[in-house]
PDB file of C-alpha atoms in Angstrom:
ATOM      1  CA  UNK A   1       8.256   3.356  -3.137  1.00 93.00           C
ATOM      2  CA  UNK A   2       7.425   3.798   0.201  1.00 95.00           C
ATOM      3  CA  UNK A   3       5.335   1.289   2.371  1.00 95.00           C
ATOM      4  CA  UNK A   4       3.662   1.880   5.873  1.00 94.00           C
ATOM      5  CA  UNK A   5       1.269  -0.724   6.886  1.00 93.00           C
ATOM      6  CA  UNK A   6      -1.129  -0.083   9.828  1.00 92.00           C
ATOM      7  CA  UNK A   7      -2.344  -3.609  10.857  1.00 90.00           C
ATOM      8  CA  UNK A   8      -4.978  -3.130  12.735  1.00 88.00           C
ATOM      9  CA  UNK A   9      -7.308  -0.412  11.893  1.00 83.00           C
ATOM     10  CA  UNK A  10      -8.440   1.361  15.097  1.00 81.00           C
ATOM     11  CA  UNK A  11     -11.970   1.809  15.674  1.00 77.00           C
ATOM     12  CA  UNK A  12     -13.567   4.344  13.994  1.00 68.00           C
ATOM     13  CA  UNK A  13     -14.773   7.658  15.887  1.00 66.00           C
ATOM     14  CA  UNK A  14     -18.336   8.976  16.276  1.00 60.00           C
ATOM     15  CA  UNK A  15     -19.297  12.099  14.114  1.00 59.00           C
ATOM     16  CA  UNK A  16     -20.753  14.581  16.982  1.00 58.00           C
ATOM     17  CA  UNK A  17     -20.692  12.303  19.756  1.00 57.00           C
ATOM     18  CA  UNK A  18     -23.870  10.790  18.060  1.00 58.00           C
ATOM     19  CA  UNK A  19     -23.172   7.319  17.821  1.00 57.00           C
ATOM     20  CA  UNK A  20     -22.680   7.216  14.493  1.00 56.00           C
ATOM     21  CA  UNK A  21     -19.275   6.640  12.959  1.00 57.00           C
ATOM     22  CA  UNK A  22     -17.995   9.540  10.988  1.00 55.00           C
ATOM     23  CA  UNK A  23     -16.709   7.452   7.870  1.00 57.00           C
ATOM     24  CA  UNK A  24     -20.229   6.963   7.245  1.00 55.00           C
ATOM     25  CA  UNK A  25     -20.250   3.036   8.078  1.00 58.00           C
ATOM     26  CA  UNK A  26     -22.056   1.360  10.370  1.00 54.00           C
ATOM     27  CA  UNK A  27     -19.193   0.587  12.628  1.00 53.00           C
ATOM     28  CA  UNK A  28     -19.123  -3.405  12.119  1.00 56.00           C
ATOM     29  CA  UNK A  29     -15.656  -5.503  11.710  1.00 58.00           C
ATOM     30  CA  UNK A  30     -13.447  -4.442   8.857  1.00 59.00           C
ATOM     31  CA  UNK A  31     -14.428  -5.931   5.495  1.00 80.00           C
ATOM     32  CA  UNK A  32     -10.694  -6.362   3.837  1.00 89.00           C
ATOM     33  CA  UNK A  33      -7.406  -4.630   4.131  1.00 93.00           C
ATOM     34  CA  UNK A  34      -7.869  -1.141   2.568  1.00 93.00           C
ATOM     35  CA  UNK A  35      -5.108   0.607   0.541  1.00 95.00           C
ATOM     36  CA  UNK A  36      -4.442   4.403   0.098  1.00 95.00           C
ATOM     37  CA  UNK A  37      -1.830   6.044  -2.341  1.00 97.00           C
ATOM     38  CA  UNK A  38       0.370   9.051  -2.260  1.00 97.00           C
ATOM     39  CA  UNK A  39       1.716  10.615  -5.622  1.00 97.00           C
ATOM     40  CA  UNK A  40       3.083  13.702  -5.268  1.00 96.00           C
ATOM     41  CA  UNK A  41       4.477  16.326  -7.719  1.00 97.00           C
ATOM     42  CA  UNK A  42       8.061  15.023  -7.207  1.00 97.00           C
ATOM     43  CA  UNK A  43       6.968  11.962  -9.049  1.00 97.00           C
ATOM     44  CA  UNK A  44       5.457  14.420 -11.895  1.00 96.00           C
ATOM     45  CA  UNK A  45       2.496  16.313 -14.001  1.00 97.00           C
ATOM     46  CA  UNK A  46      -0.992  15.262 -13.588  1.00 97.00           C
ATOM     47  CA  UNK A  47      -0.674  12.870 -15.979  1.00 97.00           C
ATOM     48  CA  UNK A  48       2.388  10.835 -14.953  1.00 97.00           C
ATOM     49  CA  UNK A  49       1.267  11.088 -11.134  1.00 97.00           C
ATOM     50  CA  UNK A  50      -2.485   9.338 -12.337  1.00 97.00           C
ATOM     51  CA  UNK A  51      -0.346   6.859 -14.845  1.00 97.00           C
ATOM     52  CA  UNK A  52       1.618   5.924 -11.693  1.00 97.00           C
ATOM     53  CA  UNK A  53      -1.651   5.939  -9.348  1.00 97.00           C
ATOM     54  CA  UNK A  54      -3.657   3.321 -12.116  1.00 97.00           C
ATOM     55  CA  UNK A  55      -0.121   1.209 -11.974  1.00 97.00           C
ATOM     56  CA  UNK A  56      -0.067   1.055  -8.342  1.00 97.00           C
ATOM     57  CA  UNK A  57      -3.684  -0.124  -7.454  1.00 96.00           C
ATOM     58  CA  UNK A  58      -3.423  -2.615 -10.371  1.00 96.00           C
ATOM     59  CA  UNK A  59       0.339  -4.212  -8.660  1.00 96.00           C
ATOM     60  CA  UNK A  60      -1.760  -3.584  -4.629  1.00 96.00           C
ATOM     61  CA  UNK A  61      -5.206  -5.405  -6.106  1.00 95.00           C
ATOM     62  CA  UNK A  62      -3.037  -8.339  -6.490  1.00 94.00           C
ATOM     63  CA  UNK A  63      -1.091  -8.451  -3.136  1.00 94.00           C
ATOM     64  CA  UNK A  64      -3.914  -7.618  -0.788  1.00 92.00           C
ATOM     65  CA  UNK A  65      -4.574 -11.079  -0.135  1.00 92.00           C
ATOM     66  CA  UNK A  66      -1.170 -11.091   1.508  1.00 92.00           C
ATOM     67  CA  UNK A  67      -2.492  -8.588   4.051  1.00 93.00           C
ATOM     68  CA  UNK A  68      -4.674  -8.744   7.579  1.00 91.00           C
ATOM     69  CA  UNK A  69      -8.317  -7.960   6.912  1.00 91.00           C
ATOM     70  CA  UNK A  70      -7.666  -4.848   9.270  1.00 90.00           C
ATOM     71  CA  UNK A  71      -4.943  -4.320   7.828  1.00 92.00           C
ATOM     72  CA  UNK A  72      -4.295  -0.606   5.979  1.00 93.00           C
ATOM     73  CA  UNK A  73      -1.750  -0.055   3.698  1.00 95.00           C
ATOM     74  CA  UNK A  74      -0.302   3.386   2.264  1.00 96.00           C
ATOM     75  CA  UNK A  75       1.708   3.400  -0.861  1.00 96.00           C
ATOM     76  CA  UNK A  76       3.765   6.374  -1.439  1.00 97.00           C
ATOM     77  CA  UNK A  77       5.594   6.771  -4.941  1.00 97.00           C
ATOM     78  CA  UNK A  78       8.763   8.283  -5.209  1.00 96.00           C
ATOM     79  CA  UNK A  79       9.806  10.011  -8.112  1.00 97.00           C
ATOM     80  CA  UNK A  80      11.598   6.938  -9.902  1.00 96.00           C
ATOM     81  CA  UNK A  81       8.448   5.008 -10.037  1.00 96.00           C
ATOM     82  CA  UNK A  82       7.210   7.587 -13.150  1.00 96.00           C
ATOM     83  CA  UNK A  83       9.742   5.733 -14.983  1.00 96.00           C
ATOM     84  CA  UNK A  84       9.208   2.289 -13.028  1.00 96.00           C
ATOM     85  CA  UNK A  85       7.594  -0.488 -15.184  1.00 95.00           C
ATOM     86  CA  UNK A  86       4.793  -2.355 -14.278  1.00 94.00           C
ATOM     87  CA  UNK A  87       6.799  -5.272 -13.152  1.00 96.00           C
ATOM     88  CA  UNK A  88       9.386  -3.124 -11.436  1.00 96.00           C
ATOM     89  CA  UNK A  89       6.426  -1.791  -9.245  1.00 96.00           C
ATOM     90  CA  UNK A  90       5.408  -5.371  -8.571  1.00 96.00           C
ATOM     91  CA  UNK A  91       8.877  -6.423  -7.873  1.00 96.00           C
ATOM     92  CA  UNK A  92       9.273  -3.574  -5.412  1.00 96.00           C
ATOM     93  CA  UNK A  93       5.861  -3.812  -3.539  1.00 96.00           C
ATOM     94  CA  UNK A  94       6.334  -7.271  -3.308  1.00 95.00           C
ATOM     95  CA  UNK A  95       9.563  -7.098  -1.319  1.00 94.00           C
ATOM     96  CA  UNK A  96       8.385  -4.213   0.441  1.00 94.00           C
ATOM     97  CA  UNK A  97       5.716  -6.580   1.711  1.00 95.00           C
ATOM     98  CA  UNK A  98       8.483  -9.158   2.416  1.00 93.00           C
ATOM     99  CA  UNK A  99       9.862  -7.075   4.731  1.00 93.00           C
ATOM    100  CA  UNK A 100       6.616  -5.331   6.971  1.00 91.00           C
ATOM    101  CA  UNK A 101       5.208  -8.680   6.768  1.00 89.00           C
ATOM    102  CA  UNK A 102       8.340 -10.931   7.552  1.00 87.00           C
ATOM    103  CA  UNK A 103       7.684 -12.776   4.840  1.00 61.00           C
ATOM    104  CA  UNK A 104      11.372 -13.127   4.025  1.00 47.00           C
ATOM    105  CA  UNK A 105      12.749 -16.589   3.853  1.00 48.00           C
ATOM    106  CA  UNK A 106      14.693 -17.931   6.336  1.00 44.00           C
ATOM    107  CA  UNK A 107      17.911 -17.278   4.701  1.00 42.00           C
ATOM    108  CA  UNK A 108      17.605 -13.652   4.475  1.00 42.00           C
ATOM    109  CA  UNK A 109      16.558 -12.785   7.970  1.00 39.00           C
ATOM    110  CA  UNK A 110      19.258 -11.448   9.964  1.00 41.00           C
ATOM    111  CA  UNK A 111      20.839 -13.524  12.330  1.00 39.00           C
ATOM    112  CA  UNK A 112      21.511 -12.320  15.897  1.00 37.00           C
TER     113      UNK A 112
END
């Protein structure tokens, strides 16, 4: 999978120059990092891409926490995750996190 975090959100525009924002909120702070998915028809039929979709947002749900609360995150399966396990998904988005966030332990950050 790939990962590309945005984390701050930017502000959201104004539908017609009206004031109002055009995603429909009311244009307060952010209420939680927010997560999108991409699963495209390299990963497989309708069916494998929505198997892989439920997967994903069940593995994200659980590492949100880890995440800024302006935080948005895209998830984009590659074909090997319609074969991926559950854990394997978990196992990758978790060091995918490691490694925006600079989570990493000390030992495996490159020295310079």
């Amino acid at each position: 999978m790939v990962l590309h975090l945005l984390p701050v959100r930017p502000p959201a525009r104004t539908a017609g120059g009206l004031g109002v924002p055009a995603d429909g909120t009311d244009g307060g702070p952010a209420t939680g990092p927010r997560a999108g998915f991409v699963v495209g028809k390299a990963v497989g039929n309708s069916v494998v891409r929505h198997r892989v979709t439920r997967r994903l947002r069940a593995v994200v749900r659980e590492e949100l926490g880890r995440l800024p609360d302006t935080a948005d995150l895209v998830v984009r399966a590659r074909p090997e995750a319609a074969t991926a396990t559950s854990q394997q998904l978990r196992r990758d988005l978790s060091a995918g996190l490691d490694r925006v966030l600079g989570d990493r332990p000390p030992s495996q950050r490159s020295r310079s």
